[in-house]
């Protein structure tokens, strides 16, 4: 990276010519002209430096993405201090006492405020006093760990530990999605990550879209590793259901979803589908109707096929394991993929501990409402369990 960035150097500021005051008249006019010209050249140099700084930032971002893509089959990605949003030491001053600017170019609204991390954390509970300050983010079908880049940066700046998981055949995980034959195979990077945690370590799982079924599987398999589970516009299924069953309740925008689906038949047309792709011409309306264009562009080159077998697999969930983990649901009000009525049906069918709603959010709130989503995740992290709350009250 250093070799490339060295190509973008700041030009030396031009020196002003020496001014002699011995001769009046025409020579003084010449001196004035030379001084004005020098000032203009300095302004031009400043504009060039500004343009070069922008090029450096773009180059740094591109190299970061290339390094991530060439990183092999690494399943869990932990971003270092929001490098995807800020570039230290390149002429941009760090905001004092606040969060880094969102890369979104859209105007902010009341529902998506910019606030300092310390304002988001419940004053009654410091991060070190929480049951866990470790978030594990699980993407939806076709997405990858890349989709969480804003959320990762914001949570890390607020003092939380964050890992984003690439499920099998997703993101930079090199496995062919057409060859995934079960939910356990698809979720393996997540369950392996949880199994490798310390004996007393717990995490807050956040699952988006089809990632809801994935974190449900993990909750059943490893409930002692999970303090809380957050379903974000996600499939929150009951025992014996599969993700396809969920969409049988979908109305209205289901036509848009059907039009966007392209079934892949890696084993031949006479065999069941092996994966589903999404037609790129429908992406904006289906998944990103409130998201910035730059994030839609990122998704259009990063989305991968969704393995079909895991979508069909019915979950086996018990009250002893799955039911022992505290569940929270975040609804997305402007969602064209999993409509708000469908989200409400799932919550009514098996009520979580608490339901939140992101107004103005499409199916991808990590793009369309990153600040508001961050605020809700921090709030959920700070919700004490009944036993802890009762103990504190007794004290």
Tab-separated table of C-alpha atoms in Angstrom:
chain	number	residue	atom	x	y	z
A	1	UNK	CA	0.000	0.000	0.000
A	2	UNK	CA	2.860	2.358	0.850
A	3	UNK	CA	4.278	2.090	-2.678
A	4	UNK	CA	1.008	3.112	-4.248
A	5	UNK	CA	0.214	5.848	-1.779
A	6	UNK	CA	3.676	7.329	-2.292
A	7	UNK	CA	2.599	8.248	-5.818
A	8	UNK	CA	0.228	10.787	-4.277
A	9	UNK	CA	2.542	13.371	-2.700
A	10	UNK	CA	1.791	16.911	-1.659
A	11	UNK	CA	3.452	19.537	-3.923
A	12	UNK	CA	5.754	21.985	-2.216
A	13	UNK	CA	4.191	25.385	-1.594
A	14	UNK	CA	5.652	27.911	-4.065
A	15	UNK	CA	7.939	30.542	-2.539
A	16	UNK	CA	6.963	34.157	-2.907
A	17	UNK	CA	9.458	36.280	-4.869
A	18	UNK	CA	11.674	38.666	-2.908
A	19	UNK	CA	10.297	42.180	-2.869
A	20	UNK	CA	12.645	45.121	-3.198
A	21	UNK	CA	11.357	48.545	-2.262
A	22	UNK	CA	14.085	50.707	-3.719
A	23	UNK	CA	12.439	51.567	-7.044
A	24	UNK	CA	8.956	53.100	-7.118
A	25	UNK	CA	6.524	53.236	-10.017
A	26	UNK	CA	6.319	50.506	-12.659
A	27	UNK	CA	8.500	48.106	-10.720
A	28	UNK	CA	6.127	48.268	-7.745
A	29	UNK	CA	3.298	47.305	-10.100
A	30	UNK	CA	5.374	44.352	-11.293
A	31	UNK	CA	5.981	43.295	-7.709
A	32	UNK	CA	2.240	43.482	-6.939
A	33	UNK	CA	1.479	41.341	-10.013
A	34	UNK	CA	4.043	38.747	-8.944
A	35	UNK	CA	2.566	38.607	-5.434
A	36	UNK	CA	-0.990	38.096	-6.735
A	37	UNK	CA	0.223	35.381	-9.087
A	38	UNK	CA	1.958	33.632	-6.213
A	39	UNK	CA	-1.244	33.765	-4.154
A	40	UNK	CA	-3.226	32.239	-6.990
A	41	UNK	CA	-0.657	29.491	-7.420
A	42	UNK	CA	-0.887	28.773	-3.688
A	43	UNK	CA	-4.710	28.494	-3.926
A	44	UNK	CA	-4.309	26.179	-6.923
A	45	UNK	CA	-1.813	24.073	-4.973
A	46	UNK	CA	-4.245	23.817	-2.067
A	47	UNK	CA	-6.983	22.590	-4.442
A	48	UNK	CA	-4.551	20.027	-5.870
A	49	UNK	CA	-3.695	18.808	-2.368
A	50	UNK	CA	-7.405	18.426	-1.585
A	51	UNK	CA	-7.973	16.432	-4.768
A	52	UNK	CA	-4.950	14.246	-4.030
A	53	UNK	CA	-6.203	13.561	-0.499
A	54	UNK	CA	-9.481	12.334	-2.009
A	55	UNK	CA	-7.557	10.075	-4.393
A	56	UNK	CA	-5.503	8.714	-1.492
A	57	UNK	CA	-8.678	7.928	0.439
A	58	UNK	CA	-10.209	6.148	-2.549
A	59	UNK	CA	-7.003	4.182	-3.119
A	60	UNK	CA	-6.867	3.180	0.541
A	61	UNK	CA	-10.465	2.002	0.444
A	62	UNK	CA	-9.869	0.029	-2.766
A	63	UNK	CA	-6.767	-1.646	-1.398
A	64	UNK	CA	-8.576	-2.509	1.828
A	65	UNK	CA	-11.342	-4.188	-0.160
A	66	UNK	CA	-8.814	-6.065	-2.322
A	67	UNK	CA	-6.929	-7.294	0.738
A	68	UNK	CA	-10.187	-8.490	2.289
A	69	UNK	CA	-11.186	-10.316	-0.898
A	70	UNK	CA	-7.781	-11.997	-1.151
A	71	UNK	CA	-7.833	-13.071	2.465
A	72	UNK	CA	-8.856	-16.665	1.655
A	73	UNK	CA	-11.534	-18.480	3.583
A	74	UNK	CA	-11.409	-16.463	6.781
A	75	UNK	CA	-14.850	-16.767	8.336
A	76	UNK	CA	-14.919	-14.078	11.002
A	77	UNK	CA	-13.929	-10.564	10.079
A	78	UNK	CA	-13.067	-8.010	12.746
A	79	UNK	CA	-12.514	-4.553	11.301
A	80	UNK	CA	-9.892	-2.373	12.970
A	81	UNK	CA	-11.382	0.894	14.188
A	82	UNK	CA	-13.652	1.537	11.225
A	83	UNK	CA	-10.935	1.681	8.577
A	84	UNK	CA	-13.708	1.332	6.020
A	85	UNK	CA	-15.029	4.780	6.926
A	86	UNK	CA	-12.034	6.836	8.029
A	87	UNK	CA	-8.432	7.181	6.927
A	88	UNK	CA	-6.217	8.436	9.802
A	89	UNK	CA	-3.248	10.618	8.995
A	90	UNK	CA	-4.425	11.707	5.568
A	91	UNK	CA	-5.449	15.258	6.365
A	92	UNK	CA	-8.940	14.569	7.738
A	93	UNK	CA	-9.371	15.637	11.319
A	94	UNK	CA	-11.055	13.152	13.614
A	95	UNK	CA	-14.367	14.338	14.993
A	96	UNK	CA	-14.063	15.280	18.604
A	97	UNK	CA	-16.194	13.246	20.997
A	98	UNK	CA	-18.446	11.826	18.287
A	99	UNK	CA	-18.902	9.035	15.802
A	100	UNK	CA	-17.228	8.903	12.388
A	101	UNK	CA	-19.285	10.290	9.582
A	102	UNK	CA	-21.510	7.800	7.857
A	103	UNK	CA	-20.556	7.153	4.254
A	104	UNK	CA	-24.189	7.699	3.348
A	105	UNK	CA	-24.814	10.765	1.221
A	106	UNK	CA	-28.498	11.010	2.056
A	107	UNK	CA	-29.797	13.705	4.403
A	108	UNK	CA	-30.211	12.647	8.013
A	109	UNK	CA	-33.553	12.572	9.733
A	110	UNK	CA	-34.806	12.639	13.307
A	111	UNK	CA	-35.081	8.852	13.175
A	112	UNK	CA	-31.369	8.565	12.357
A	113	UNK	CA	-29.547	10.975	14.687
A	114	UNK	CA	-25.823	11.435	15.019
A	115	UNK	CA	-24.867	11.086	18.646
A	116	UNK	CA	-21.692	10.454	20.564
A	117	UNK	CA	-21.080	6.849	21.728
A	118	UNK	CA	-21.196	7.832	25.369
A	119	UNK	CA	-24.727	9.179	24.846
A	120	UNK	CA	-25.882	5.843	23.491
A	121	UNK	CA	-24.751	3.751	26.423
A	122	UNK	CA	-27.098	3.562	29.377
A	123	UNK	CA	-25.520	5.662	32.086
A	124	UNK	CA	-26.519	3.090	34.700
A	125	UNK	CA	-24.434	0.384	33.072
A	126	UNK	CA	-20.894	0.767	31.770
A	127	UNK	CA	-19.699	-1.515	28.996
A	128	UNK	CA	-17.445	-3.453	31.354
A	129	UNK	CA	-20.464	-4.135	33.589
A	130	UNK	CA	-22.566	-5.702	30.833
A	131	UNK	CA	-23.161	-9.425	30.675
A	132	UNK	CA	-21.307	-9.262	27.360
A	133	UNK	CA	-19.999	-6.489	25.136
A	134	UNK	CA	-19.248	-8.833	22.239
A	135	UNK	CA	-21.447	-8.673	19.124
A	136	UNK	CA	-21.417	-11.353	16.433
A	137	UNK	CA	-23.120	-10.238	13.206
A	138	UNK	CA	-24.642	-12.801	10.838
A	139	UNK	CA	-25.592	-11.718	7.330
A	140	UNK	CA	-28.664	-12.684	5.322
A	141	UNK	CA	-28.994	-14.807	2.206
A	142	UNK	CA	-26.625	-13.720	-0.547
A	143	UNK	CA	-24.924	-11.107	1.651
A	144	UNK	CA	-21.602	-11.429	3.461
A	145	UNK	CA	-19.698	-9.915	6.359
A	146	UNK	CA	-19.022	-6.916	4.093
A	147	UNK	CA	-22.584	-5.621	4.530
A	148	UNK	CA	-21.949	-4.766	8.212
A	149	UNK	CA	-19.065	-2.344	7.637
A	150	UNK	CA	-20.912	0.695	9.038
A	151	UNK	CA	-22.291	-1.225	12.032
A	152	UNK	CA	-18.865	-2.673	12.825
A	153	UNK	CA	-17.278	0.774	12.815
A	154	UNK	CA	-19.946	2.338	15.028
A	155	UNK	CA	-19.978	-0.486	17.583
A	156	UNK	CA	-16.196	-0.548	17.819
A	157	UNK	CA	-16.055	3.200	18.327
A	158	UNK	CA	-18.561	2.771	21.174
A	159	UNK	CA	-16.216	0.281	22.869
A	160	UNK	CA	-17.786	-3.031	21.824
A	161	UNK	CA	-16.008	-6.059	20.433
A	162	UNK	CA	-17.423	-7.067	17.043
A	163	UNK	CA	-17.055	-10.014	14.678
A	164	UNK	CA	-18.872	-10.442	11.384
A	165	UNK	CA	-19.211	-13.971	10.038
A	166	UNK	CA	-19.022	-15.137	6.441
A	167	UNK	CA	-21.247	-18.211	6.284
A	168	UNK	CA	-20.250	-21.066	3.977
A	169	UNK	CA	-20.196	-19.944	0.346
A	170	UNK	CA	-20.840	-16.302	1.304
A	171	UNK	CA	-18.739	-13.143	1.186
A	172	UNK	CA	-15.084	-14.132	0.751
A	173	UNK	CA	-15.703	-17.748	1.778
A	174	UNK	CA	-14.613	-19.631	-1.340
A	175	UNK	CA	-17.007	-22.616	-1.177
A	176	UNK	CA	-19.478	-23.051	-4.062
A	177	UNK	CA	-23.021	-22.187	-2.823
A	178	UNK	CA	-24.462	-24.765	-5.249
A	179	UNK	CA	-22.712	-27.546	-3.306
A	180	UNK	CA	-24.199	-26.703	0.108
A	181	UNK	CA	-26.620	-29.465	1.054
A	182	UNK	CA	-27.715	-28.655	4.624
A	183	UNK	CA	-28.259	-25.837	7.093
A	184	UNK	CA	-25.575	-27.235	9.410
A	185	UNK	CA	-23.025	-27.019	6.583
A	186	UNK	CA	-24.076	-23.468	5.744
A	187	UNK	CA	-23.901	-22.333	9.389
A	188	UNK	CA	-20.633	-24.147	10.176
A	189	UNK	CA	-18.445	-20.968	10.281
A	190	UNK	CA	-20.790	-19.523	12.935
A	191	UNK	CA	-21.010	-22.634	15.112
A	192	UNK	CA	-17.228	-23.128	14.864
A	193	UNK	CA	-16.671	-19.541	15.972
A	194	UNK	CA	-18.964	-20.005	18.989
A	195	UNK	CA	-17.362	-23.320	19.921
A	196	UNK	CA	-13.940	-21.648	20.037
A	197	UNK	CA	-15.025	-18.996	22.528
A	198	UNK	CA	-13.764	-19.198	26.101
A	199	UNK	CA	-15.679	-21.341	28.578
A	200	UNK	CA	-17.384	-18.366	30.194
A	201	UNK	CA	-17.607	-16.100	27.126
A	202	UNK	CA	-20.982	-15.130	25.705
A	203	UNK	CA	-22.013	-13.040	22.709
A	204	UNK	CA	-24.965	-11.103	21.366
A	205	UNK	CA	-25.962	-12.698	18.068
A	206	UNK	CA	-27.503	-10.462	15.412
A	207	UNK	CA	-29.102	-12.214	12.429
A	208	UNK	CA	-30.420	-10.459	9.321
A	209	UNK	CA	-32.872	-11.942	6.803
A	210	UNK	CA	-32.104	-15.680	6.364
A	211	UNK	CA	-29.482	-15.142	9.064
A	212	UNK	CA	-32.407	-15.358	11.497
A	213	UNK	CA	-32.778	-19.071	10.744
A	214	UNK	CA	-29.004	-19.419	11.086
A	215	UNK	CA	-28.801	-17.863	14.542
A	216	UNK	CA	-31.836	-19.964	15.588
A	217	UNK	CA	-29.864	-23.069	14.640
A	218	UNK	CA	-26.907	-21.793	16.705
A	219	UNK	CA	-29.176	-20.989	19.668
A	220	UNK	CA	-30.404	-24.572	19.692
A	221	UNK	CA	-26.892	-26.021	19.299
A	222	UNK	CA	-24.930	-23.732	21.647
A	223	UNK	CA	-27.315	-21.825	23.929
A	224	UNK	CA	-24.761	-21.282	26.718
A	225	UNK	CA	-22.590	-19.209	24.354
A	226	UNK	CA	-25.339	-16.731	23.533
A	227	UNK	CA	-26.553	-14.046	25.935
A	228	UNK	CA	-29.056	-12.440	23.566
A	229	UNK	CA	-30.286	-12.963	20.026
A	230	UNK	CA	-31.400	-10.062	17.833
A	231	UNK	CA	-33.522	-10.784	14.770
A	232	UNK	CA	-33.102	-7.921	12.300
A	233	UNK	CA	-35.784	-8.019	9.587
A	234	UNK	CA	-35.138	-11.722	9.890
A	235	UNK	CA	-36.740	-15.128	9.655
A	236	UNK	CA	-37.752	-15.919	13.236
A	237	UNK	CA	-39.180	-19.422	12.852
A	238	UNK	CA	-40.907	-21.881	15.131
A	239	UNK	CA	-40.046	-25.523	15.642
A	240	UNK	CA	-40.724	-27.514	12.478
A	241	UNK	CA	-40.774	-24.495	10.141
A	242	UNK	CA	-38.413	-23.665	7.304
A	243	UNK	CA	-37.725	-20.313	5.681
A	244	UNK	CA	-39.900	-21.144	2.692
A	245	UNK	CA	-42.860	-21.618	5.069
A	246	UNK	CA	-42.355	-18.064	6.307
A	247	UNK	CA	-42.838	-16.585	2.852
A	248	UNK	CA	-46.144	-18.403	2.407
A	249	UNK	CA	-47.622	-15.622	4.594
A	250	UNK	CA	-46.106	-12.877	2.437
A	251	UNK	CA	-48.533	-10.656	0.587
A	252	UNK	CA	-48.269	-7.643	-1.680
A	253	UNK	CA	-44.570	-7.312	-2.468
A	254	UNK	CA	-44.140	-11.080	-2.844
A	255	UNK	CA	-44.572	-10.544	-6.615
A	256	UNK	CA	-41.442	-8.392	-6.613
A	257	UNK	CA	-39.545	-11.123	-4.781
A	258	UNK	CA	-40.692	-13.787	-7.244
A	259	UNK	CA	-39.673	-11.658	-10.209
A	260	UNK	CA	-36.216	-11.103	-8.739
A	261	UNK	CA	-35.474	-14.791	-8.126
A	262	UNK	CA	-33.350	-16.739	-10.592
A	263	UNK	CA	-33.086	-20.454	-9.764
A	264	UNK	CA	-29.796	-22.219	-10.478
A	265	UNK	CA	-29.668	-25.920	-11.397
A	266	UNK	CA	-26.069	-27.059	-10.981
A	267	UNK	CA	-27.175	-30.706	-10.992
A	268	UNK	CA	-29.315	-30.400	-14.104
A	269	UNK	CA	-32.778	-29.051	-14.888
A	270	UNK	CA	-34.368	-32.398	-13.975
A	271	UNK	CA	-33.071	-32.017	-10.394
A	272	UNK	CA	-34.150	-29.579	-7.639
A	273	UNK	CA	-32.600	-26.087	-7.658
A	274	UNK	CA	-29.226	-25.790	-5.976
A	275	UNK	CA	-29.165	-22.027	-5.392
A	276	UNK	CA	-31.021	-18.771	-5.987
A	277	UNK	CA	-29.634	-15.604	-7.522
A	278	UNK	CA	-31.281	-12.197	-7.445
A	279	UNK	CA	-31.771	-10.278	-10.676
A	280	UNK	CA	-29.660	-7.133	-10.288
A	281	UNK	CA	-32.284	-5.001	-12.011
A	282	UNK	CA	-34.610	-5.626	-9.030
A	283	UNK	CA	-32.063	-5.124	-6.224
A	284	UNK	CA	-32.749	-1.447	-5.578
A	285	UNK	CA	-36.532	-1.856	-5.257
A	286	UNK	CA	-36.405	-5.153	-3.374
A	287	UNK	CA	-33.577	-4.737	-0.856
A	288	UNK	CA	-32.293	-1.159	-0.938
A	289	UNK	CA	-35.215	1.179	-1.654
A	290	UNK	CA	-34.034	3.602	1.074
A	291	UNK	CA	-30.274	2.965	0.859
A	292	UNK	CA	-27.518	5.183	-0.608
A	293	UNK	CA	-26.571	4.445	-4.214
A	294	UNK	CA	-22.949	3.734	-3.243
A	295	UNK	CA	-24.082	0.871	-0.977
A	296	UNK	CA	-26.366	-0.489	-3.694
A	297	UNK	CA	-23.346	-0.499	-6.012
A	298	UNK	CA	-21.291	-2.335	-3.383
A	299	UNK	CA	-24.020	-4.955	-2.987
A	300	UNK	CA	-24.486	-5.426	-6.724
A	301	UNK	CA	-20.878	-6.605	-7.103
A	302	UNK	CA	-20.692	-8.490	-3.784
A	303	UNK	CA	-23.922	-10.510	-3.499
A	304	UNK	CA	-23.555	-14.257	-4.093
A	305	UNK	CA	-26.102	-17.003	-4.800
A	306	UNK	CA	-28.209	-18.228	-1.876
A	307	UNK	CA	-27.894	-21.998	-1.315
A	308	UNK	CA	-31.319	-23.575	-1.717
A	309	UNK	CA	-31.109	-26.657	0.523
A	310	UNK	CA	-30.774	-24.686	3.795
A	311	UNK	CA	-33.856	-22.630	2.866
A	312	UNK	CA	-35.889	-25.852	2.683
A	313	UNK	CA	-34.591	-27.411	5.896
A	314	UNK	CA	-37.004	-27.419	8.835
A	315	UNK	CA	-35.619	-26.214	12.153
A	316	UNK	CA	-35.674	-28.396	15.253
A	317	UNK	CA	-36.023	-25.999	18.183
A	318	UNK	CA	-36.595	-26.836	21.838
A	319	UNK	CA	-37.630	-24.751	24.801
A	320	UNK	CA	-34.662	-26.047	26.780
A	321	UNK	CA	-32.028	-24.749	24.337
A	322	UNK	CA	-33.449	-22.257	21.829
A	323	UNK	CA	-36.073	-21.108	24.299
A	324	UNK	CA	-33.485	-20.326	26.970
A	325	UNK	CA	-31.889	-17.509	24.936
A	326	UNK	CA	-33.379	-14.020	25.226
A	327	UNK	CA	-34.806	-12.873	21.877
A	328	UNK	CA	-35.339	-9.369	20.501
A	329	UNK	CA	-36.783	-8.322	17.162
A	330	UNK	CA	-36.065	-5.191	15.103
A	331	UNK	CA	-38.726	-4.438	12.502
A	332	UNK	CA	-37.987	-2.524	9.293
A	333	UNK	CA	-40.936	-0.368	8.297
A	334	UNK	CA	-40.205	0.169	4.567
A	335	UNK	CA	-39.125	-3.410	3.825
A	336	UNK	CA	-40.013	-4.802	0.383
A	337	UNK	CA	-38.352	-8.195	0.895
A	338	UNK	CA	-39.796	-9.290	4.257
A	339	UNK	CA	-42.767	-6.987	4.645
A	340	UNK	CA	-43.666	-5.370	7.949
A	341	UNK	CA	-46.952	-7.369	8.190
A	342	UNK	CA	-44.965	-10.602	7.774
A	343	UNK	CA	-42.494	-9.529	10.467
A	344	UNK	CA	-45.422	-8.799	12.766
A	345	UNK	CA	-46.958	-12.217	12.078
A	346	UNK	CA	-43.719	-13.915	13.156
A	347	UNK	CA	-43.516	-11.806	16.317
A	348	UNK	CA	-47.144	-12.540	17.208
A	349	UNK	CA	-46.691	-16.253	16.562
A	350	UNK	CA	-43.744	-16.562	18.968
A	351	UNK	CA	-43.315	-13.251	20.839
A	352	UNK	CA	-39.761	-12.117	21.630
A	353	UNK	CA	-38.885	-10.278	24.829
A	354	UNK	CA	-39.089	-6.892	23.132
A	355	UNK	CA	-39.850	-5.513	19.662
A	356	UNK	CA	-38.249	-2.404	18.162
A	357	UNK	CA	-39.060	-0.652	14.891
A	358	UNK	CA	-36.785	1.272	12.541
A	359	UNK	CA	-38.895	3.878	10.762
A	360	UNK	CA	-37.836	4.681	7.226
A	361	UNK	CA	-35.661	1.575	6.947
A	362	UNK	CA	-35.645	-0.750	3.967
A	363	UNK	CA	-34.614	-4.412	4.166
A	364	UNK	CA	-30.983	-3.356	4.735
A	365	UNK	CA	-30.903	-1.041	7.767
A	366	UNK	CA	-27.118	-1.394	8.065
A	367	UNK	CA	-27.081	0.738	4.889
A	368	UNK	CA	-30.239	2.842	5.125
A	369	UNK	CA	-30.326	3.557	8.893
A	370	UNK	CA	-26.868	2.730	10.323
A	371	UNK	CA	-26.973	5.230	13.194
A	372	UNK	CA	-30.488	4.315	14.317
A	373	UNK	CA	-29.659	0.589	14.076
A	374	UNK	CA	-26.526	1.141	16.141
A	375	UNK	CA	-28.502	2.950	18.810
A	376	UNK	CA	-30.955	0.036	19.096
A	377	UNK	CA	-28.178	-2.565	19.308
A	378	UNK	CA	-26.499	-0.643	22.123
A	379	UNK	CA	-29.850	-0.306	23.881
A	380	UNK	CA	-30.447	-4.060	23.621
A	381	UNK	CA	-26.952	-4.759	24.958
A	382	UNK	CA	-27.811	-2.673	28.006
A	383	UNK	CA	-31.136	-4.370	28.823
A	384	UNK	CA	-30.520	-6.341	32.049
A	385	UNK	CA	-32.124	-9.694	32.657
A	386	UNK	CA	-34.844	-9.911	35.270
A	387	UNK	CA	-32.596	-11.649	37.812
A	388	UNK	CA	-29.854	-9.031	37.544
A	389	UNK	CA	-32.363	-6.207	37.726
A	390	UNK	CA	-33.990	-7.693	40.817
A	391	UNK	CA	-30.576	-8.092	42.482
A	392	UNK	CA	-29.709	-4.467	41.760
A	393	UNK	CA	-33.051	-3.301	43.122
A	394	UNK	CA	-32.528	-5.299	46.312
A	395	UNK	CA	-29.169	-3.623	46.795
